[in-house]
Amino acid sequence: MKIELVHGDITEIHVDAIVNAANTSLLGGGGVDGAIHKKGGKEILEECITIRNAQGGCKPGEAVITNAGLLPANFVIHTVGSVWNGGNNNETELLKNCYLNTLNLAVQKEIKTIAFPNISTGIYGFPKPLASKIAINTVKNFEMKNLIDTVIFVCYDYENFELYKENLH
Ligand code: AR6
């Protein structure tokens, strides 16, 4: 498995699957979630609604997969991050689960290339330095990493980009 770092917008990345930092409703929101639904069009939301009707949304740390509508990627894996609430409320475990459950789902669907945003580091307020360490360690230690060709960390803000650059060495 190769790990790459990109400074940019995840909606423009050509991979098998991009990851969305969604919320439990799966109905869209702000940040990267808003950008994905806005550019991807209604097809993504329609499939999210179908999933929501079948299983009642998505819990923090869990992941579901949909089409990618008008985006260059083939699929969107929606995972619900961890709201930072001081650090003693299972935040790190939940964020780790986001990466793990997304990767497990990718393997199940035979996805070979996958792009992650910096889950939870926007509206959910997770400290960026800790989030980048969790993301990198979880991806690097993923048990089935031989089944995935490339993971791209897509950093939208410069602070995250610098942190990933530092922590990936
Ligand atoms: N491409 C890549 N990364 C982006 C983009 C983009 N187009 N836009 C923002 N980011 P956030 P969260 C980065 O707030 O903290 C939504 O309302 C951004 O710089 O999108 O997990 C959901 O519906 C930040 O580093 O997600 C939830 O309610 C990172 O994406 C809630 O926000 C994550 O920021 C989830 O909050």
PDB file of N, CA and C and ligand atoms in Angstrom, residues 8-11 21-23 28-36 81-82 117-126 128 154-157 160, ligand 1:
ATOM      1  N   GLY A   8      -5.473  19.874  -1.245  1.00  0.00           N
ATOM      2  CA  GLY A   8      -6.494  20.227  -2.224  1.00  0.00           C
ATOM      3  C   GLY A   8      -7.889  19.826  -1.810  1.00  0.00           C
ATOM      4  N   ASP A   9      -8.743  19.730  -2.829  1.00  0.00           N
ATOM      5  CA  ASP A   9     -10.173  19.492  -2.645  1.00  0.00           C
ATOM      6  C   ASP A   9     -10.489  18.040  -2.996  1.00  0.00           C
ATOM      7  N   ILE A  10     -11.039  17.300  -2.069  1.00  0.00           N
ATOM      8  CA  ILE A  10     -11.271  15.865  -2.256  1.00  0.00           C
ATOM      9  C   ILE A  10     -12.304  15.578  -3.353  1.00  0.00           C
ATOM     10  N   THR A  11     -13.164  16.551  -3.646  1.00  0.00           N
ATOM     11  CA  THR A  11     -14.184  16.309  -4.684  1.00  0.00           C
ATOM     12  C   THR A  11     -13.566  16.238  -6.083  1.00  0.00           C
ATOM     13  N   ALA A  21     -16.670  12.980   5.513  1.00  0.00           N
ATOM     14  CA  ALA A  21     -16.828  13.178   6.958  1.00  0.00           C
ATOM     15  C   ALA A  21     -18.281  13.580   7.189  1.00  0.00           C
ATOM     16  N   ALA A  22     -19.141  12.592   7.322  1.00  0.00           N
ATOM     17  CA  ALA A  22     -20.590  12.809   7.367  1.00  0.00           C
ATOM     18  C   ALA A  22     -21.067  13.016   8.799  1.00  0.00           C
ATOM     19  N   ASN A  23     -22.373  13.041   8.972  1.00  0.00           N
ATOM     20  CA  ASN A  23     -22.950  13.034  10.329  1.00  0.00           C
ATOM     21  C   ASN A  23     -23.944  11.886  10.410  1.00  0.00           C
ATOM     22  N   GLY A  28     -26.338  15.077   4.794  1.00  0.00           N
ATOM     23  CA  GLY A  28     -25.505  16.188   4.349  1.00  0.00           C
ATOM     24  C   GLY A  28     -25.332  17.221   5.450  1.00  0.00           C
ATOM     25  N   GLY A  29     -24.465  18.193   5.183  1.00  0.00           N
ATOM     26  CA  GLY A  29     -24.171  19.213   6.177  1.00  0.00           C
ATOM     27  C   GLY A  29     -23.215  20.224   5.586  1.00  0.00           C
ATOM     28  N   GLY A  30     -22.303  20.749   6.420  1.00  0.00           N
ATOM     29  CA  GLY A  30     -21.320  21.716   5.937  1.00  0.00           C
ATOM     30  C   GLY A  30     -20.003  21.037   5.616  1.00  0.00           C
ATOM     31  N   GLY A  31     -18.935  21.821   5.580  1.00  0.00           N
ATOM     32  CA  GLY A  31     -17.583  21.293   5.376  1.00  0.00           C
ATOM     33  C   GLY A  31     -17.459  20.402   4.156  1.00  0.00           C
ATOM     34  N   VAL A  32     -16.688  19.348   4.298  1.00  0.00           N
ATOM     35  CA  VAL A  32     -16.432  18.442   3.178  1.00  0.00           C
ATOM     36  C   VAL A  32     -17.715  17.705   2.779  1.00  0.00           C
ATOM     37  N   ASP A  33     -18.567  17.430   3.735  1.00  0.00           N
ATOM     38  CA  ASP A  33     -19.864  16.781   3.486  1.00  0.00           C
ATOM     39  C   ASP A  33     -20.699  17.644   2.529  1.00  0.00           C
ATOM     40  N   GLY A  34     -20.753  18.935   2.837  1.00  0.00           N
ATOM     41  CA  GLY A  34     -21.504  19.865   1.983  1.00  0.00           C
ATOM     42  C   GLY A  34     -20.927  19.911   0.583  1.00  0.00           C
ATOM     43  N   ALA A  35     -19.603  19.949   0.487  1.00  0.00           N
ATOM     44  CA  ALA A  35     -18.937  20.025  -0.821  1.00  0.00           C
ATOM     45  C   ALA A  35     -19.216  18.771  -1.654  1.00  0.00           C
ATOM     46  N   ILE A  36     -19.166  17.611  -1.026  1.00  0.00           N
ATOM     47  CA  ILE A  36     -19.395  16.338  -1.743  1.00  0.00           C
ATOM     48  C   ILE A  36     -20.830  16.274  -2.274  1.00  0.00           C
ATOM     49  N   GLY A  81     -17.496  10.968  12.060  1.00  0.00           N
ATOM     50  CA  GLY A  81     -16.349  11.189  12.941  1.00  0.00           C
ATOM     51  C   GLY A  81     -16.741  11.334  14.400  1.00  0.00           C
ATOM     52  N   SER A  82     -15.793  11.825  15.138  1.00  0.00           N
ATOM     53  CA  SER A  82     -15.872  11.888  16.571  1.00  0.00           C
ATOM     54  C   SER A  82     -15.903  13.366  16.981  1.00  0.00           C
ATOM     55  N   PRO A 117     -10.366  12.608   3.721  1.00  0.00           N
ATOM     56  CA  PRO A 117     -10.196  13.984   4.222  1.00  0.00           C
ATOM     57  C   PRO A 117      -9.705  13.878   5.667  1.00  0.00           C
ATOM     58  N   ASN A 118      -9.510  14.996   6.315  1.00  0.00           N
ATOM     59  CA  ASN A 118      -9.042  15.003   7.708  1.00  0.00           C
ATOM     60  C   ASN A 118     -10.262  14.965   8.620  1.00  0.00           C
ATOM     61  N   ILE A 119     -10.807  13.758   8.741  1.00  0.00           N
ATOM     62  CA  ILE A 119     -12.072  13.534   9.457  1.00  0.00           C
ATOM     63  C   ILE A 119     -12.046  14.149  10.870  1.00  0.00           C
ATOM     64  N   SER A 120     -13.137  14.820  11.210  1.00  0.00           N
ATOM     65  CA  SER A 120     -13.380  15.396  12.550  1.00  0.00           C
ATOM     66  C   SER A 120     -12.606  16.675  12.869  1.00  0.00           C
ATOM     67  N   THR A 121     -11.711  17.119  11.966  1.00  0.00           N
ATOM     68  CA  THR A 121     -10.856  18.264  12.334  1.00  0.00           C
ATOM     69  C   THR A 121     -11.454  19.614  11.955  1.00  0.00           C
ATOM     70  N   GLY A 122     -12.703  19.628  11.478  1.00  0.00           N
ATOM     71  CA  GLY A 122     -13.371  20.879  11.146  1.00  0.00           C
ATOM     72  C   GLY A 122     -14.425  21.174  12.196  1.00  0.00           C
ATOM     73  N   ILE A 123     -15.668  21.050  11.777  1.00  0.00           N
ATOM     74  CA  ILE A 123     -16.814  21.353  12.637  1.00  0.00           C
ATOM     75  C   ILE A 123     -16.791  20.524  13.929  1.00  0.00           C
ATOM     76  N   TYR A 124     -16.297  19.301  13.890  1.00  0.00           N
ATOM     77  CA  TYR A 124     -16.289  18.422  15.070  1.00  0.00           C
ATOM     78  C   TYR A 124     -15.170  18.754  16.064  1.00  0.00           C
ATOM     79  N   GLY A 125     -14.258  19.648  15.683  1.00  0.00           N
ATOM     80  CA  GLY A 125     -13.314  20.227  16.644  1.00  0.00           C
ATOM     81  C   GLY A 125     -12.219  19.332  17.195  1.00  0.00           C
ATOM     82  N   PHE A 126     -11.955  18.218  16.549  1.00  0.00           N
ATOM     83  CA  PHE A 126     -10.895  17.308  17.029  1.00  0.00           C
ATOM     84  C   PHE A 126      -9.536  17.983  16.821  1.00  0.00           C
ATOM     85  N   LYS A 128      -6.130  18.871  15.516  1.00  0.00           N
ATOM     86  CA  LYS A 128      -5.527  18.399  14.259  1.00  0.00           C
ATOM     87  C   LYS A 128      -4.269  17.548  14.448  1.00  0.00           C
ATOM     88  N   VAL A 154      -6.032  13.741   1.763  1.00  0.00           N
ATOM     89  CA  VAL A 154      -6.280  15.015   1.091  1.00  0.00           C
ATOM     90  C   VAL A 154      -6.519  16.089   2.144  1.00  0.00           C
ATOM     91  N   CYS A 155      -5.563  16.999   2.257  1.00  0.00           N
ATOM     92  CA  CYS A 155      -5.650  18.064   3.246  1.00  0.00           C
ATOM     93  C   CYS A 155      -6.108  19.340   2.552  1.00  0.00           C
ATOM     94  N   TYR A 156      -7.156  19.907   3.070  1.00  0.00           N
ATOM     95  CA  TYR A 156      -7.756  21.100   2.476  1.00  0.00           C
ATOM     96  C   TYR A 156      -7.118  22.350   3.066  1.00  0.00           C
ATOM     97  N   ASP A 157      -6.845  22.289   4.352  1.00  0.00           N
ATOM     98  CA  ASP A 157      -6.216  23.451   4.992  1.00  0.00           C
ATOM     99  C   ASP A 157      -4.715  23.210   5.145  1.00  0.00           C
ATOM    100  N   ASN A 160      -3.280  21.275   8.363  1.00  0.00           N
ATOM    101  CA  ASN A 160      -3.315  19.810   8.265  1.00  0.00           C
ATOM    102  C   ASN A 160      -2.257  19.306   7.297  1.00  0.00           C
TER     103      ASN A 160
HETATM  104  N1  AR6 B   1     -11.919  18.586   0.465  1.00  0.00           N
HETATM  105  C1  AR6 B   1     -11.144  18.083   1.440  1.00  0.00           C
HETATM  106  N2  AR6 B   1     -11.220  18.464   2.719  1.00  0.00           N
HETATM  107  C2  AR6 B   1     -12.128  19.414   3.029  1.00  0.00           C
HETATM  108  C3  AR6 B   1     -12.994  20.000   2.075  1.00  0.00           C
HETATM  109  C4  AR6 B   1     -12.864  19.539   0.740  1.00  0.00           C
HETATM  110  N3  AR6 B   1     -13.636  20.016  -0.243  1.00  0.00           N
HETATM  111  N4  AR6 B   1     -13.776  20.915   2.714  1.00  0.00           N
HETATM  112  C5  AR6 B   1     -13.403  20.911   4.014  1.00  0.00           C
HETATM  113  N5  AR6 B   1     -12.404  20.013   4.204  1.00  0.00           N
HETATM  114  P1  AR6 B   1     -15.518  19.038   8.358  1.00  0.00           P
HETATM  115  P2  AR6 B   1     -15.925  17.172  10.608  1.00  0.00           P
HETATM  116  C6  AR6 B   1     -11.675  19.648   5.437  1.00  0.00           C
HETATM  117  O1  AR6 B   1     -16.042  20.177   9.147  1.00  0.00           O
HETATM  118  O2  AR6 B   1     -15.035  17.994  11.464  1.00  0.00           O
HETATM  119  C7  AR6 B   1     -20.497  18.491   8.464  1.00  0.00           C
HETATM  120  O3  AR6 B   1     -21.495  19.437   8.660  1.00  0.00           O
HETATM  121  C8  AR6 B   1     -11.610  20.673   6.545  1.00  0.00           C
HETATM  122  O4  AR6 B   1     -10.525  21.572   6.325  1.00  0.00           O
HETATM  123  O5  AR6 B   1     -15.929  18.896   6.951  1.00  0.00           O
HETATM  124  O6  AR6 B   1     -15.737  15.696  10.592  1.00  0.00           O
HETATM  125  C9  AR6 B   1     -21.009  17.058   8.629  1.00  0.00           C
HETATM  126  O7  AR6 B   1     -22.317  16.928   8.128  1.00  0.00           O
HETATM  127  C10 AR6 B   1     -11.347  19.794   7.767  1.00  0.00           C
HETATM  128  O8  AR6 B   1      -9.962  19.643   7.973  1.00  0.00           O
HETATM  129  O9  AR6 B   1     -15.893  17.613   9.057  1.00  0.00           O
HETATM  130  C11 AR6 B   1     -20.941  16.876  10.106  1.00  0.00           C
HETATM  131  O10 AR6 B   1     -22.062  17.427  10.745  1.00  0.00           O
HETATM  132  C12 AR6 B   1     -11.921  18.440   7.370  1.00  0.00           C
HETATM  133  O11 AR6 B   1     -12.325  18.549   6.007  1.00  0.00           O
HETATM  134  C13 AR6 B   1     -19.708  17.638  10.514  1.00  0.00           C
HETATM  135  O12 AR6 B   1     -19.526  18.635   9.502  1.00  0.00           O
HETATM  136  C14 AR6 B   1     -13.093  17.994   8.187  1.00  0.00           C
HETATM  137  O13 AR6 B   1     -13.935  19.105   8.465  1.00  0.00           O
HETATM  138  C15 AR6 B   1     -18.480  16.773  10.528  1.00  0.00           C
HETATM  139  O14 AR6 B   1     -17.398  17.513  11.037  1.00  0.00           O
END
